[in-house]
CSV table of C-alpha atoms (C1' of nucleotides) and ligand atoms in Angstrom, one decimal:
chain,number,residue,atom,x,y,z
A,14,UNK,CA,149.5,26.0,94.8
A,15,UNK,CA,146.0,25.3,93.8
A,16,UNK,CA,144.3,27.5,96.3
A,17,UNK,CA,146.2,30.6,95.0
A,18,UNK,CA,144.5,30.0,91.6
A,19,UNK,CA,141.1,29.7,93.2
A,20,UNK,CA,141.7,32.8,95.1
A,21,UNK,CA,142.5,34.7,92.0
A,22,UNK,CA,139.5,33.5,90.4
A,23,UNK,CA,137.2,34.6,93.2
A,24,UNK,CA,138.5,38.0,92.8
A,25,UNK,CA,138.0,38.0,89.1
A,26,UNK,CA,141.6,37.9,88.3
A,27,UNK,CA,142.9,35.7,85.4
A,28,UNK,CA,145.3,33.3,87.1
A,29,UNK,CA,148.1,33.6,84.5
A,30,UNK,CA,151.7,31.8,85.2
A,31,UNK,CA,153.2,35.2,86.2
A,32,UNK,CA,150.3,36.3,88.4
A,33,UNK,CA,150.1,33.1,90.2
A,34,UNK,CA,154.1,33.2,90.8
A,35,UNK,CA,153.9,36.7,92.3
A,36,UNK,CA,150.6,35.7,94.3
A,37,UNK,CA,152.6,32.6,95.8
A,38,UNK,CA,155.2,34.9,97.2
A,39,UNK,CA,153.1,38.0,98.1
A,40,UNK,CA,150.0,36.6,99.2
A,41,UNK,CA,151.8,34.4,101.6
A,42,UNK,CA,154.7,36.3,103.3
A,43,UNK,CA,154.5,37.6,106.8
A,44,UNK,CA,156.9,40.6,106.0
A,45,UNK,CA,156.0,43.8,104.2
A,46,UNK,CA,157.9,43.5,100.9
A,47,UNK,CA,158.8,46.5,98.7
A,48,UNK,CA,157.8,45.8,95.0
A,49,UNK,CA,161.7,45.2,94.3
A,50,UNK,CA,161.8,42.7,96.9
A,51,UNK,CA,159.0,41.1,95.2
A,52,UNK,CA,160.5,41.3,91.8
A,53,UNK,CA,163.9,39.7,93.1
A,54,UNK,CA,162.1,36.9,95.0
A,55,UNK,CA,160.0,35.6,92.3
A,56,UNK,CA,162.5,36.1,89.4
A,57,UNK,CA,164.6,33.6,91.3
A,58,UNK,CA,162.3,30.9,90.2
A,59,UNK,CA,160.6,32.6,87.2
A,60,UNK,CA,163.6,34.3,85.7
A,61,UNK,CA,161.5,35.7,82.7
A,62,UNK,CA,159.4,37.7,84.9
A,63,UNK,CA,159.6,41.3,83.8
A,64,UNK,CA,159.7,44.2,86.2
A,65,UNK,CA,156.5,45.8,84.7
A,66,UNK,CA,154.7,42.7,85.2
A,67,UNK,CA,155.5,42.7,89.0
A,68,UNK,CA,154.3,46.2,89.1
A,69,UNK,CA,151.1,45.8,87.2
A,70,UNK,CA,150.4,42.7,89.2
A,71,UNK,CA,150.8,44.2,92.6
A,72,UNK,CA,148.5,47.1,91.6
A,73,UNK,CA,146.0,44.6,90.4
A,74,UNK,CA,146.0,42.8,93.7
A,75,UNK,CA,145.7,46.0,95.4
A,76,UNK,CA,142.6,47.1,93.3
A,77,UNK,CA,141.1,43.9,93.9
A,78,UNK,CA,141.8,43.9,97.6
A,79,UNK,CA,144.1,41.2,97.9
A,80,UNK,CA,147.0,43.4,99.1
A,81,UNK,CA,147.4,46.7,100.9
A,82,UNK,CA,149.9,49.3,100.2
A,83,UNK,CA,151.7,51.4,102.6
A,84,UNK,CA,154.3,54.3,102.8
A,85,UNK,CA,156.0,53.8,106.1
A,86,UNK,CA,159.7,54.0,105.4
A,87,UNK,CA,161.9,55.9,103.5
A,88,UNK,CA,161.3,56.1,99.6
A,89,UNK,CA,159.5,52.8,99.1
A,90,UNK,CA,156.0,51.3,98.9
A,91,UNK,CA,155.5,48.2,100.9
A,92,UNK,CA,152.8,45.5,100.1
A,93,UNK,CA,150.8,43.8,103.1
A,94,UNK,CA,148.8,40.6,102.6
A,95,UNK,CA,147.1,41.2,105.9
A,96,UNK,CA,144.4,43.3,104.8
A,97,UNK,CA,142.3,43.6,108.0
A,98,UNK,CA,143.0,46.7,109.9
A,99,UNK,CA,146.0,46.4,112.3
A,100,UNK,CA,148.9,48.6,113.3
A,101,UNK,CA,152.5,48.6,112.5
A,102,UNK,CA,156.1,48.7,114.4
A,103,UNK,CA,158.9,50.0,112.2
A,104,UNK,CA,162.4,49.0,113.3
A,105,UNK,CA,164.5,52.0,113.3
A,106,UNK,CA,167.6,49.8,113.1
A,107,UNK,CA,166.8,47.6,110.0
A,108,UNK,CA,163.4,49.1,108.6
A,109,UNK,CA,161.8,45.9,109.4
A,110,UNK,CA,157.8,46.5,109.9
A,111,UNK,CA,156.1,44.3,112.1
A,112,UNK,CA,152.2,43.9,112.4
A,113,UNK,CA,150.6,45.1,115.6
A,114,UNK,CA,147.2,43.4,116.4
A,115,UNK,CA,144.5,45.8,116.1
A,116,UNK,CA,143.2,45.1,119.7
A,117,UNK,CA,146.6,45.6,121.1
A,118,UNK,CA,146.2,49.4,121.1
A,119,UNK,CA,143.2,51.4,122.0
A,120,UNK,CA,142.6,54.5,119.9
A,121,UNK,CA,139.8,57.0,120.6
A,122,UNK,CA,138.7,60.1,118.5
A,123,UNK,CA,140.4,59.2,115.3
A,124,UNK,CA,137.4,58.4,113.2
A,125,UNK,CA,135.6,61.8,114.6
A,126,UNK,CA,137.8,64.3,113.3
A,127,UNK,CA,135.8,67.7,112.0
A,128,UNK,CA,135.6,68.1,108.3
A,129,UNK,CA,137.4,64.9,107.3
A,130,UNK,CA,135.7,61.6,105.9
A,131,UNK,CA,138.0,59.0,107.7
A,132,UNK,CA,138.5,56.0,105.2
A,133,UNK,CA,141.0,54.4,107.8
A,134,UNK,CA,143.7,54.9,110.4
A,135,UNK,CA,146.4,53.1,112.2
A,136,UNK,CA,149.0,53.7,114.9
A,137,UNK,CA,152.6,53.8,113.5
A,138,UNK,CA,155.3,52.9,116.3
A,139,UNK,CA,159.0,53.5,115.8
A,140,UNK,CA,161.8,52.4,117.8
A,141,UNK,CA,164.2,49.6,118.6
A,142,UNK,CA,163.5,45.7,119.3
A,143,UNK,CA,164.9,45.1,122.7
A,144,UNK,CA,168.1,43.3,123.2
A,145,UNK,CA,167.8,39.4,124.2
A,146,UNK,CA,165.5,39.2,127.0
A,147,UNK,CA,167.2,38.0,129.8
A,148,UNK,CA,164.1,36.9,131.5
A,149,UNK,CA,164.7,33.3,131.2
A,150,UNK,CA,165.6,31.1,134.2
A,151,UNK,CA,169.1,29.9,134.8
A,152,UNK,CA,170.6,29.2,131.5
B,27,UNK,CA,165.0,87.4,109.3
B,28,UNK,CA,167.2,88.0,112.4
B,29,UNK,CA,165.3,85.5,114.8
B,30,UNK,CA,166.1,82.7,112.2
B,31,UNK,CA,169.8,83.5,112.4
B,32,UNK,CA,169.7,83.3,116.2
B,33,UNK,CA,167.8,80.1,116.1
B,34,UNK,CA,170.3,78.4,114.2
B,35,UNK,CA,173.0,79.8,116.3
B,36,UNK,CA,171.4,78.3,119.3
B,37,UNK,CA,171.4,75.1,117.7
B,38,UNK,CA,175.2,75.4,116.8
B,39,UNK,CA,174.4,75.6,113.1
B,40,UNK,CA,176.5,78.3,111.1
B,41,UNK,CA,174.0,80.5,109.8
B,42,UNK,CA,175.3,80.6,106.2
B,43,UNK,CA,173.3,82.3,103.4
B,44,UNK,CA,172.1,79.3,102.2
B,45,UNK,CA,171.1,77.8,105.4
B,46,UNK,CA,169.2,80.9,106.4
B,47,UNK,CA,167.4,81.0,102.9
B,48,UNK,CA,166.4,77.3,103.6
B,49,UNK,CA,165.5,78.0,107.0
B,50,UNK,CA,163.0,80.9,106.1
B,51,UNK,CA,161.0,78.5,104.3
B,52,UNK,CA,161.2,75.3,105.7
B,53,UNK,CA,161.3,76.3,109.6
B,54,UNK,CA,158.0,78.5,109.2
B,55,UNK,CA,155.7,76.6,106.8
B,56,UNK,CA,152.5,75.0,107.8
B,57,UNK,CA,153.0,72.4,105.2
B,58,UNK,CA,154.8,69.4,105.1
B,59,UNK,CA,157.2,69.9,102.1
B,60,UNK,CA,159.3,67.5,100.4
B,61,UNK,CA,162.8,68.1,99.7
B,62,UNK,CA,162.1,68.9,96.2
B,63,UNK,CA,159.4,71.3,97.2
B,64,UNK,CA,161.9,73.1,99.5
B,65,UNK,CA,164.4,73.1,96.5
B,66,UNK,CA,161.9,74.7,94.1
B,67,UNK,CA,160.6,77.0,96.8
B,68,UNK,CA,164.0,78.4,97.8
B,69,UNK,CA,165.7,78.6,94.5
B,70,UNK,CA,163.0,81.0,93.4
B,71,UNK,CA,164.7,83.7,95.3
B,72,UNK,CA,168.1,82.1,95.6
B,73,UNK,CA,168.9,80.6,92.1
B,74,UNK,CA,172.1,79.4,92.7
B,75,UNK,CA,171.4,77.2,95.8
B,76,UNK,CA,172.1,73.7,94.9
B,77,UNK,CA,170.1,70.4,95.3
B,78,UNK,CA,173.0,69.0,97.3
B,79,UNK,CA,173.1,71.8,99.7
B,80,UNK,CA,169.2,71.7,100.3
B,81,UNK,CA,169.5,67.9,101.0
B,82,UNK,CA,172.7,68.5,103.3
B,83,UNK,CA,170.6,71.2,105.2
B,84,UNK,CA,167.5,69.4,105.6
B,85,UNK,CA,169.5,66.6,107.2
B,86,UNK,CA,171.4,68.9,109.3
B,87,UNK,CA,168.2,70.4,110.6
B,88,UNK,CA,166.9,67.0,111.4
B,89,UNK,CA,170.0,66.1,113.1
B,90,UNK,CA,169.8,69.3,115.4
B,91,UNK,CA,166.2,68.8,116.2
B,92,UNK,CA,164.7,71.6,114.1
B,93,UNK,CA,162.8,69.4,111.7
B,94,UNK,CA,161.4,66.1,111.8
B,95,UNK,CA,161.2,63.7,108.9
B,96,UNK,CA,158.4,61.4,107.9
B,97,UNK,CA,157.6,58.8,105.1
B,98,UNK,CA,153.5,59.2,104.9
B,99,UNK,CA,153.1,59.3,101.2
B,100,UNK,CA,154.3,57.6,98.2
B,101,UNK,CA,157.9,57.7,97.4
B,102,UNK,CA,159.0,61.0,99.3
B,103,UNK,CA,159.9,62.1,102.7
B,104,UNK,CA,158.5,65.2,104.0
B,105,UNK,CA,159.9,67.6,106.5
B,106,UNK,CA,157.7,69.1,109.4
B,107,UNK,CA,158.9,72.2,111.5
B,108,UNK,CA,156.3,71.1,114.2
B,109,UNK,CA,158.6,68.7,116.2
B,110,UNK,CA,156.5,68.1,119.1
B,111,UNK,CA,154.2,64.9,119.0
B,112,UNK,CA,151.4,65.2,117.1
B,113,UNK,CA,149.3,63.0,114.8
B,114,UNK,CA,148.6,63.5,111.0
B,115,UNK,CA,145.9,63.2,108.3
B,116,UNK,CA,146.6,62.5,104.9
B,117,UNK,CA,144.2,63.6,102.2
B,118,UNK,CA,143.9,60.8,99.5
B,119,UNK,CA,142.7,63.2,97.0
B,120,UNK,CA,145.5,65.5,97.3
B,121,UNK,CA,148.2,63.8,99.2
B,122,UNK,CA,148.1,67.0,101.6
B,123,UNK,CA,149.3,66.3,105.1
B,124,UNK,CA,147.5,68.2,107.9
B,125,UNK,CA,148.5,68.2,111.6
B,126,UNK,CA,146.1,66.6,114.4
B,127,UNK,CA,146.8,68.0,117.7
B,128,UNK,CA,148.1,65.3,120.2
B,129,UNK,CA,145.2,65.7,122.5
B,130,UNK,CA,142.6,65.2,120.0
B,131,UNK,CA,143.0,61.4,119.8
B,132,UNK,CA,143.6,59.2,122.7
B,133,UNK,CA,146.0,56.3,122.3
B,134,UNK,CA,146.4,53.5,125.0
B,135,UNK,CA,149.0,50.7,124.7
B,136,UNK,CA,151.2,51.7,122.0
B,137,UNK,CA,154.2,52.6,124.5
B,138,UNK,CA,153.8,49.2,126.1
B,139,UNK,CA,154.5,46.8,123.4
B,140,UNK,CA,156.6,43.5,124.4
B,141,UNK,CA,160.0,43.3,123.1
B,142,UNK,CA,159.9,47.0,121.8
B,143,UNK,CA,161.8,50.1,122.8
B,144,UNK,CA,159.3,52.7,121.5
B,145,UNK,CA,160.9,55.8,120.5
B,146,UNK,CA,157.6,57.5,119.4
B,147,UNK,CA,154.3,56.8,117.7
B,148,UNK,CA,151.7,58.7,116.0
B,149,UNK,CA,148.2,58.0,114.4
B,150,UNK,CA,148.1,58.3,110.6
B,151,UNK,CA,144.5,59.0,109.3
B,152,UNK,CA,143.6,58.6,105.8
B,153,UNK,CA,140.5,60.0,104.1
B,154,UNK,CA,139.0,62.9,102.0
B,155,UNK,CA,138.1,66.3,103.3
B,156,UNK,CA,134.4,66.8,103.5
B,157,UNK,CA,132.9,68.9,101.0
B,158,UNK,CA,131.9,72.5,101.8
B,159,UNK,CA,130.3,72.6,105.2
B,160,UNK,CA,126.7,73.7,104.8
B,161,UNK,CA,126.5,74.3,108.5
B,162,UNK,CA,126.5,78.0,108.0
B,163,UNK,CA,123.3,80.2,108.8
B,164,UNK,CA,121.4,81.6,105.6
B,165,UNK,CA,124.1,82.6,103.2
C,30,DT,C1',139.0,24.6,63.0
C,31,DC,C1',140.0,29.5,61.8
C,32,DG,C1',140.9,34.1,62.6
C,33,DA,C1',140.0,38.2,64.9
C,34,DA,C1',139.3,40.6,69.4
C,35,DA,C1',140.8,41.1,74.0
C,36,DG,C1',143.9,40.2,77.4
C,37,DT,C1',148.5,39.9,79.1
C,38,DC,C1',153.4,40.4,79.0
C,39,DT,C1',158.0,41.9,77.8
C,40,DT,C1',161.5,45.2,76.6
C,41,DG,C1',163.7,49.4,77.0
C,42,DA,C1',163.3,54.4,77.3
C,43,DC,C1',162.3,57.8,80.8
C,44,DG,C1',161.1,60.7,85.1
C,45,DT,C1',161.8,61.6,89.8
C,46,DC,C1',164.0,61.4,94.1
C,47,DG,C1',168.1,61.1,96.4
C,48,DT,C1',173.2,60.3,97.4
C,49,DC,C1',178.0,61.0,96.5
C,50,DC,C1',182.2,62.8,95.3
C,51,DA,C1',185.9,66.1,93.7
C,52,DA,C1',186.6,70.8,93.0
C,53,DC,C1',185.5,75.4,94.6
C,54,DT,C1',184.7,79.2,97.6
C,55,DT,C1',183.9,81.2,101.9
C,56,DT,C1',184.9,81.6,106.8
C,57,DG,C1',186.9,82.8,111.1
C,58,DG,C1',190.7,82.1,114.2
C,59,DA,C1',196.1,82.4,114.8
D,6,DT,C1',197.1,88.4,106.7
D,7,DC,C1',197.1,83.8,105.9
D,8,DC,C1',195.3,79.1,105.9
D,9,DA,C1',192.9,75.1,107.4
D,10,DA,C1',188.3,73.9,108.2
D,11,DA,C1',183.9,74.6,106.8
D,12,DG,C1',180.6,74.9,103.5
D,13,DT,C1',179.0,75.0,98.7
D,14,DT,C1',178.4,73.4,93.9
D,15,DG,C1',177.3,70.6,89.7
D,16,DG,C1',177.2,66.6,87.7
D,17,DA,C1',177.5,61.7,87.7
D,18,DC,C1',175.4,57.8,89.5
D,19,DG,C1',171.8,54.6,91.5
D,20,DA,C1',167.1,53.0,93.1
D,21,DC,C1',162.4,53.2,92.3
D,22,DG,C1',158.5,53.5,89.6
D,23,DT,C1',156.0,54.6,85.1
D,24,DC,C1',154.9,54.2,80.5
D,25,DA,C1',154.0,52.9,75.6
D,26,DA,C1',155.0,49.8,71.6
D,27,DG,C1',154.9,45.4,70.1
D,28,DA,C1',154.8,40.6,70.8
D,29,DC,C1',152.5,36.7,72.4
D,30,DT,C1',148.4,34.2,74.4
D,31,DT,C1',143.7,33.1,75.2
D,32,DT,C1',139.1,33.4,74.1
D,33,DC,C1',135.3,32.9,71.5
D,34,DG,C1',131.9,33.3,67.5
D,35,DA,C1',131.7,32.3,62.5
E,207,LIG,MN1,139.4,39.5,99.4
E,208,LIG,MN1,165.1,73.1,119.3
E,209,LIG,ZN1,150.9,44.6,108.2
E,210,LIG,ZN1,153.0,67.7,111.2
DNA sequence: TCGAAAGTCTTGACGTCGTCCAACTTTGGA
DNA sequence: TCCAAAGTTGGACGACGTCAAGACTTTCGA
């Protein structure tokens, strides 16, 4: 997409074909993919793309502020194009990570801790998605 | 230690020599060690202990409620003998994880999210430890 | 237009973390 | 005492991630 190329340019990133392909996936997703998920998703349409380039590109995007990086689930980093502050829910059963809007949870005292320069904080909620809501009227 | 043996027994865990050795390290530490750190620390005094047994034992302790397990830093799980709810600070520079008492931070709304059965939540704070406090009287 | 320098990409080797399994040792109750 | 169950071991294996050397591309001044 044209706008991805512009976005990379405005962040001082050369829009190579590989970077544009990665960007068109990872900057658009609502999920929180791992590097391996990005690799598999993008090589589906760009088969010659190498693993090293995926990692290099993701790290570059993080450095340039287009992505954030989290360690929330076992063993892997995930990438998040939603760079404004927000909280996360982690589904125990599937490992899925879901955004919680910043204003949905009130936090007091996290940025005023003795001896600490707080860079950021977030609430991490773990649990299960509820079974089908049966709140609907007669089905 | 004798009390570790008793602790294991009260949690229905056979206190084998290997488990006691692991317990004497991981149930006592104030740090949040990774499995590999546990492995290296305990093999220093119990050289025949195998990696598989360390992992088996840590997972058993988690299942029995003696430890909690978190993914807070890149690539590794950490284990925490402090099983009551509390928050965590992660030092950007060293990766060190430090407990924040539950009451130090007020959180409202995290357990009342639509469509979610919340099992638990915590605040994760990231930043730097401040340079030496110079609040002391004339040194 | 040409060629060098800088930038980018690929391949494949390597390291760490964690799992798994088959073979073994130890344990404790009949 | 004996033996089935429980526990342990070492090594193979897989996923994730890093790194460096070389190849390819783009840029840009002569
Ligand atoms: Mn930006
Ligand atoms: Mn307990
Ligand atoms: Zn997010
Ligand atoms: Zn803790």
